[in-house]
GROMACS .gro file of C-alpha atoms in nm:
model
  244
    1MET     CA    1   0.694  -4.057  -1.916
    2ILE     CA    2   0.614  -3.866  -2.224
    3ASN     CA    3   0.702  -4.087  -2.547
    4CYS     CA    4   0.794  -3.812  -2.778
    5LYS     CA    5   1.087  -3.672  -3.058
    6ASN     CA    6   1.164  -3.339  -2.818
    7LEU     CA    7   1.079  -3.209  -2.504
    8CYS     CA    8   1.130  -2.828  -2.423
    9LEU     CA    9   1.046  -2.690  -2.061
   10LEU     CA   10   1.039  -2.313  -2.056
   11LYS     CA   11   0.977  -2.138  -1.731
   12ALA     CA   12   0.795  -1.828  -1.704
   13PHE     CA   13   0.642  -1.593  -1.417
   14ASP     CA   14   0.338  -1.416  -1.374
   15LEU     CA   15   0.161  -1.485  -1.688
   16SER     CA   16  -0.136  -1.307  -1.785
   17GLU     CA   17  -0.467  -1.501  -1.939
   18ASP     CA   18  -0.402  -1.341  -2.261
   19ASP     CA   19  -0.046  -1.474  -2.217
   20VAL     CA   20  -0.139  -1.829  -2.129
   21LYS     CA   21  -0.388  -1.826  -2.431
   22ALA     CA   22  -0.160  -1.725  -2.693
   23ALA     CA   23   0.112  -1.992  -2.543
   24ARG     CA   24  -0.127  -2.260  -2.603
   25GLY     CA   25  -0.208  -2.140  -2.935
   26ALA     CA   26   0.142  -2.165  -3.072
   27ALA     CA   27   0.093  -2.556  -3.073
   28THR     CA   28   0.040  -2.683  -3.431
   29ASP     CA   29   0.068  -3.039  -3.593
   30GLY     CA   30   0.239  -3.282  -3.418
   31ILE     CA   31   0.370  -3.020  -3.152
   32GLU     CA   32   0.160  -2.988  -2.837
   33VAL     CA   33   0.207  -2.696  -2.598
   34GLU     CA   34   0.107  -2.799  -2.239
   35ILE     CA   35   0.040  -2.533  -1.924
   36SER     CA   36   0.083  -2.589  -1.585
   37GLU     CA   37   0.115  -2.347  -1.289
   38GLU     CA   38   0.195  -2.310  -0.921
   39TYR     CA   39   0.209  -1.966  -0.744
   40ARG     CA   40   0.220  -1.771  -1.031
   41ASP     CA   41   0.523  -2.010  -1.174
   42PHE     CA   42   0.393  -2.125  -1.495
   43THR     CA   43   0.581  -2.440  -1.715
   44VAL     CA   44   0.532  -2.425  -2.030
   45SER     CA   45   0.601  -2.784  -2.193
   46VAL     CA   46   0.659  -2.799  -2.583
   47ILE     CA   47   0.604  -3.175  -2.686
   48ASN     CA   48   0.687  -3.283  -3.021
   49TYR     CA   49   0.518  -3.594  -3.120
   50THR     CA   50   0.548  -3.634  -3.484
   51ALA     CA   51   0.701  -3.318  -3.611
   52ASP     CA   52   1.048  -3.243  -3.750
   53GLU     CA   53   1.311  -3.064  -3.612
   54VAL     CA   54   1.259  -2.734  -3.795
   55ALA     CA   55   0.899  -2.703  -3.722
   56PHE     CA   56   1.001  -2.783  -3.301
   57ASN     CA   57   1.241  -2.514  -3.301
   58GLY     CA   58   0.998  -2.277  -3.496
   59VAL     CA   59   0.742  -2.335  -3.203
   60VAL     CA   60   1.004  -2.325  -2.929
   61ASN     CA   61   1.156  -1.988  -3.091
   62ALA     CA   62   0.801  -1.811  -3.103
   63LEU     CA   63   0.744  -1.908  -2.727
   64LYS     CA   64   1.046  -1.763  -2.632
   65LYS     CA   65   0.976  -1.442  -2.797
   66LEU     CA   66   0.604  -1.448  -2.694
   67LEU     CA   67   0.715  -1.489  -2.309
   68GLU     CA   68   1.055  -1.260  -2.326
   69LYS     CA   69   0.923  -1.035  -2.062
   70SER     CA   70   0.847  -1.337  -1.816
   71LEU     CA   71   1.101  -1.599  -1.932
   72TYR     CA   72   1.313  -1.679  -1.645
   73SER     CA   73   1.443  -2.074  -1.746
   74GLU     CA   74   1.469  -2.238  -2.097
   75ASP     CA   75   1.560  -2.576  -1.972
   76GLY     CA   76   1.310  -2.624  -1.658
   77GLU     CA   77   1.517  -2.474  -1.375
   78THR     CA   78   1.325  -2.352  -1.087
   79LEU     CA   79   1.334  -2.013  -0.945
   80GLU     CA   80   1.586  -2.085  -0.681
   81GLU     CA   81   1.830  -2.299  -0.902
   82VAL     CA   82   1.831  -2.004  -1.146
   83ALA     CA   83   1.911  -1.762  -0.879
   84ILE     CA   84   2.197  -1.997  -0.727
   85LYS     CA   85   2.338  -2.030  -1.047
   86GLU     CA   86   2.323  -1.654  -1.153
   87LEU     CA   87   2.487  -1.584  -0.818
   88LYS     CA   88   2.767  -1.853  -0.852
   89GLU     CA   89   2.869  -1.726  -1.180
   90ARG     CA   90   2.912  -1.395  -1.039
   91GLY     CA   91   3.088  -1.455  -0.735
   92LYS     CA   92   2.811  -1.301  -0.522
   93THR     CA   93   2.628  -1.390  -0.198
   94PHE     CA   94   2.328  -1.273  -0.059
   95SER     CA   95   2.106  -1.311   0.260
   96VAL     CA   96   1.740  -1.345   0.322
   97ALA     CA   97   1.530  -1.174   0.615
   98GLU     CA   98   1.181  -1.304   0.641
   99SER     CA   99   0.851  -1.234   0.848
  100PHE     CA  100   0.537  -1.386   0.681
  101THR     CA  101   0.699  -1.589   0.466
  102GLY     CA  102   0.823  -1.765   0.765
  103GLY     CA  103   1.173  -1.948   0.618
  104LEU     CA  104   0.974  -2.045   0.314
  105ILE     CA  105   1.248  -1.869   0.080
  106SER     CA  106   1.554  -1.997   0.301
  107ALA     CA  107   1.396  -2.362   0.258
  108ARG     CA  108   1.382  -2.356  -0.112
  109ILE     CA  109   1.740  -2.222  -0.159
  110VAL     CA  110   1.857  -2.471   0.053
  111GLY     CA  111   1.719  -2.751  -0.117
  112VAL     CA  112   1.959  -2.653  -0.415
  113SER     CA  113   2.271  -2.831  -0.424
  114GLY     CA  114   2.563  -2.624  -0.385
  115ALA     CA  115   2.380  -2.334  -0.236
  116SER     CA  116   2.623  -2.255   0.014
  117ALA     CA  117   2.850  -2.127  -0.208
  118ALA     CA  118   2.597  -1.838  -0.243
  119PHE     CA  119   2.379  -1.829   0.048
  120TYR     CA  120   2.507  -1.674   0.364
  121GLU     CA  121   2.245  -1.660   0.616
  122GLY     CA  122   1.852  -1.665   0.647
  123LEU     CA  123   1.687  -1.490   0.953
  124VAL     CA  124   1.302  -1.516   1.055
  125THR     CA  125   1.241  -1.190   1.200
  126TYR     CA  126   0.857  -1.253   1.285
  127GLY     CA  127   0.800  -1.017   1.536
  128SER     CA  128   0.829  -0.625   1.531
  129SER     CA  129   1.127  -0.692   1.844
  130ALA     CA  130   1.310  -0.912   1.611
  131LYS     CA  131   1.325  -0.691   1.339
  132ILE     CA  132   1.432  -0.406   1.562
  133ARG     CA  133   1.704  -0.612   1.750
  134ARG     CA  134   1.815  -0.821   1.479
  135LEU     CA  135   1.780  -0.576   1.159
  136HIS     CA  136   1.813  -0.242   1.328
  137VAL     CA  137   1.471  -0.159   1.165
  138LYS     CA  138   1.416   0.208   1.371
  139VAL     CA  139   1.101   0.198   1.618
  140GLN     CA  140   0.992   0.529   1.453
  141THR     CA  141   0.959   0.368   1.112
  142ILE     CA  142   0.738   0.084   1.232
  143GLU     CA  143   0.531   0.374   1.417
  144SER     CA  144   0.473   0.590   1.133
  145TYR     CA  145   0.432   0.301   0.860
  146GLY     CA  146   0.309   0.005   1.016
  147VAL     CA  147   0.530  -0.315   1.017
  148VAL     CA  148   0.398  -0.422   0.702
  149SER     CA  149   0.558  -0.140   0.484
  150GLU     CA  150   0.769  -0.052   0.217
  151GLU     CA  151   0.965   0.164   0.447
  152VAL     CA  152   1.012  -0.166   0.706
  153ALA     CA  153   1.117  -0.393   0.423
  154LEU     CA  154   1.370  -0.155   0.291
  155GLU     CA  155   1.520  -0.154   0.646
  156MET     CA  156   1.485  -0.494   0.714
  157ALA     CA  157   1.680  -0.565   0.378
  158GLN     CA  158   1.937  -0.262   0.455
  159GLY     CA  159   2.016  -0.436   0.785
  160LEU     CA  160   2.129  -0.750   0.652
  161LEU     CA  161   2.364  -0.546   0.438
  162ALA     CA  162   2.505  -0.328   0.711
  163ASN     CA  163   2.793  -0.577   0.823
  164ARG     CA  164   2.890  -0.583   0.424
  165ILE     CA  165   2.939  -0.926   0.405
  166THR     CA  166   2.704  -1.021   0.132
  167ASP     CA  167   2.651  -0.849  -0.175
  168TYR     CA  168   2.249  -0.889  -0.180
  169ALA     CA  169   1.947  -0.906   0.050
  170VAL     CA  170   1.605  -1.034   0.024
  171SER     CA  171   1.345  -0.912   0.288
  172THR     CA  172   0.941  -0.952   0.310
  173THR     CA  173   0.690  -0.844   0.559
  174GLY     CA  174   0.309  -0.877   0.517
  175CYS     CA  175  -0.011  -1.008   0.638
  176ALA     CA  176  -0.121  -1.336   0.548
  177GLY     CA  177  -0.424  -1.375   0.753
  178PRO     CA  178  -0.643  -1.502   0.796
  179ASP     CA  179  -0.683  -1.200   1.041
  180SER     CA  180  -0.570  -0.867   1.018
  181ASP     CA  181  -0.310  -0.738   1.243
  182GLU     CA  182  -0.276  -0.450   1.513
  183TYR     CA  183  -0.229  -0.181   1.214
  184ASP     CA  184  -0.529  -0.333   1.044
  185THR     CA  185  -0.335  -0.401   0.731
  186PRO     CA  186  -0.538  -0.595   0.480
  187VAL     CA  187  -0.497  -0.972   0.458
  188GLY     CA  188  -0.278  -1.034   0.140
  189LEU     CA  189  -0.056  -0.734   0.176
  190GLY     CA  190   0.323  -0.791   0.156
  191TYR     CA  191   0.629  -0.602   0.051
  192ILE     CA  192   0.941  -0.737  -0.068
  193ALA     CA  193   1.254  -0.572  -0.097
  194VAL     CA  194   1.586  -0.692  -0.273
  195ALA     CA  195   1.891  -0.461  -0.208
  196GLY     CA  196   2.243  -0.453  -0.308
  197VAL     CA  197   2.531  -0.197  -0.363
  198GLU     CA  198   2.332  -0.065  -0.670
  199GLY     CA  199   2.033   0.024  -0.482
  200ALA     CA  200   1.734  -0.136  -0.362
  201LEU     CA  201   1.391  -0.273  -0.550
  202VAL     CA  202   1.032  -0.302  -0.350
  203VAL     CA  203   0.769  -0.510  -0.500
  204GLU     CA  204   0.389  -0.432  -0.317
  205MET     CA  205   0.212  -0.753  -0.370
  206LEU     CA  206  -0.168  -0.773  -0.316
  207ALA     CA  207  -0.267  -1.134  -0.314
  208ASP     CA  208  -0.612  -1.293  -0.289
  209GLY     CA  209  -0.634  -1.615  -0.130
  210GLU     CA  210  -0.563  -1.828   0.173
  211ARG     CA  211  -0.291  -1.805   0.382
  212ASN     CA  212  -0.066  -2.060   0.242
  213TYR     CA  213  -0.132  -1.909  -0.077
  214ILE     CA  214  -0.024  -1.593  -0.011
  215ARG     CA  215   0.296  -1.690   0.157
  216ASN     CA  216   0.366  -1.929  -0.132
  217VAL     CA  217   0.300  -1.663  -0.375
  218ALA     CA  218   0.512  -1.401  -0.214
  219THR     CA  219   0.804  -1.612  -0.211
  220ASN     CA  220   0.786  -1.684  -0.565
  221PHE     CA  221   0.774  -1.316  -0.636
  222ALA     CA  222   1.050  -1.283  -0.392
  223LEU     CA  223   1.265  -1.535  -0.600
  224TYR     CA  224   1.177  -1.367  -0.941
  225TYR     CA  225   1.240  -1.027  -0.899
  226PHE     CA  226   1.570  -1.124  -0.708
  227ILE     CA  227   1.644  -1.280  -1.028
  228GLY     CA  228   1.565  -1.012  -1.211
  229VAL     CA  229   1.766  -0.761  -1.006
  230ILE     CA  230   2.066  -1.019  -1.050
  231ARG     CA  231   2.067  -1.004  -1.394
  232GLY     CA  232   2.023  -0.638  -1.443
  233ASP     CA  233   1.671  -0.687  -1.623
  234VAL     CA  234   1.490  -0.526  -1.323
  235ALA     CA  235   1.624  -0.158  -1.217
  236VAL     CA  236   1.669  -0.091  -0.844
  237GLY     CA  237   1.552   0.257  -0.704
  238GLN     CA  238   1.147   0.187  -0.800
  239THR     CA  239   0.851   0.019  -0.654
  240ILE     CA  240   0.672  -0.242  -0.863
  241LYS     CA  241   0.273  -0.286  -0.756
  242ARG     CA  242   0.106  -0.621  -0.843
  243LYS     CA  243  -0.252  -0.727  -0.771
  244ILE     CA  244  -0.294  -1.101  -0.786
   0.00000   0.00000   0.00000
């Protein structure tokens, strides 16, 4: 247990090495800044041991400004907790269709107390035939672009929204390895789509790592950009590319 006067937990996503270095540099006499990371999800702990309240708040505010573009929580909430909170505040619901993440997003969401108020359903449409049957992904789309593609991710999300029961849909399709698929998809390549009435966002992710790392990174990317779309911080109608 940390014995301190004040403690603030800031949560930020996908920080660069320069961001991490600058954040650590915000520490001052009596105030430490500790940073931990799990699958590109960062916890920035601001610990006040001996400084006064003014100095502590100064460091916290400086970090908020520094991390502004990546900051998603100012009180230690997880990605899934923030997503559910944002949906409940707006009276919105969502569904998930997962391929290579294999249910990780849904598992994280149902771990949040009260998630049933915002989470309608989660499907693991792992095979191509499941995507076609359950989500109405077109055979021609898969044949033309491959199952791991922006186009398939979009059609997966749109398939979830077709019944107009939920407000948002999140989908994932990718190749987590250790081997490529029948389309020679690069290991670590994945697509995440977030769709709603306003339009859709696609994230193209290329991660370097083993299978479990790739799947968990993709899960965090999906939750982070989902939050961005809900809040209106990330514009739909675009494709974001990120190499990890």
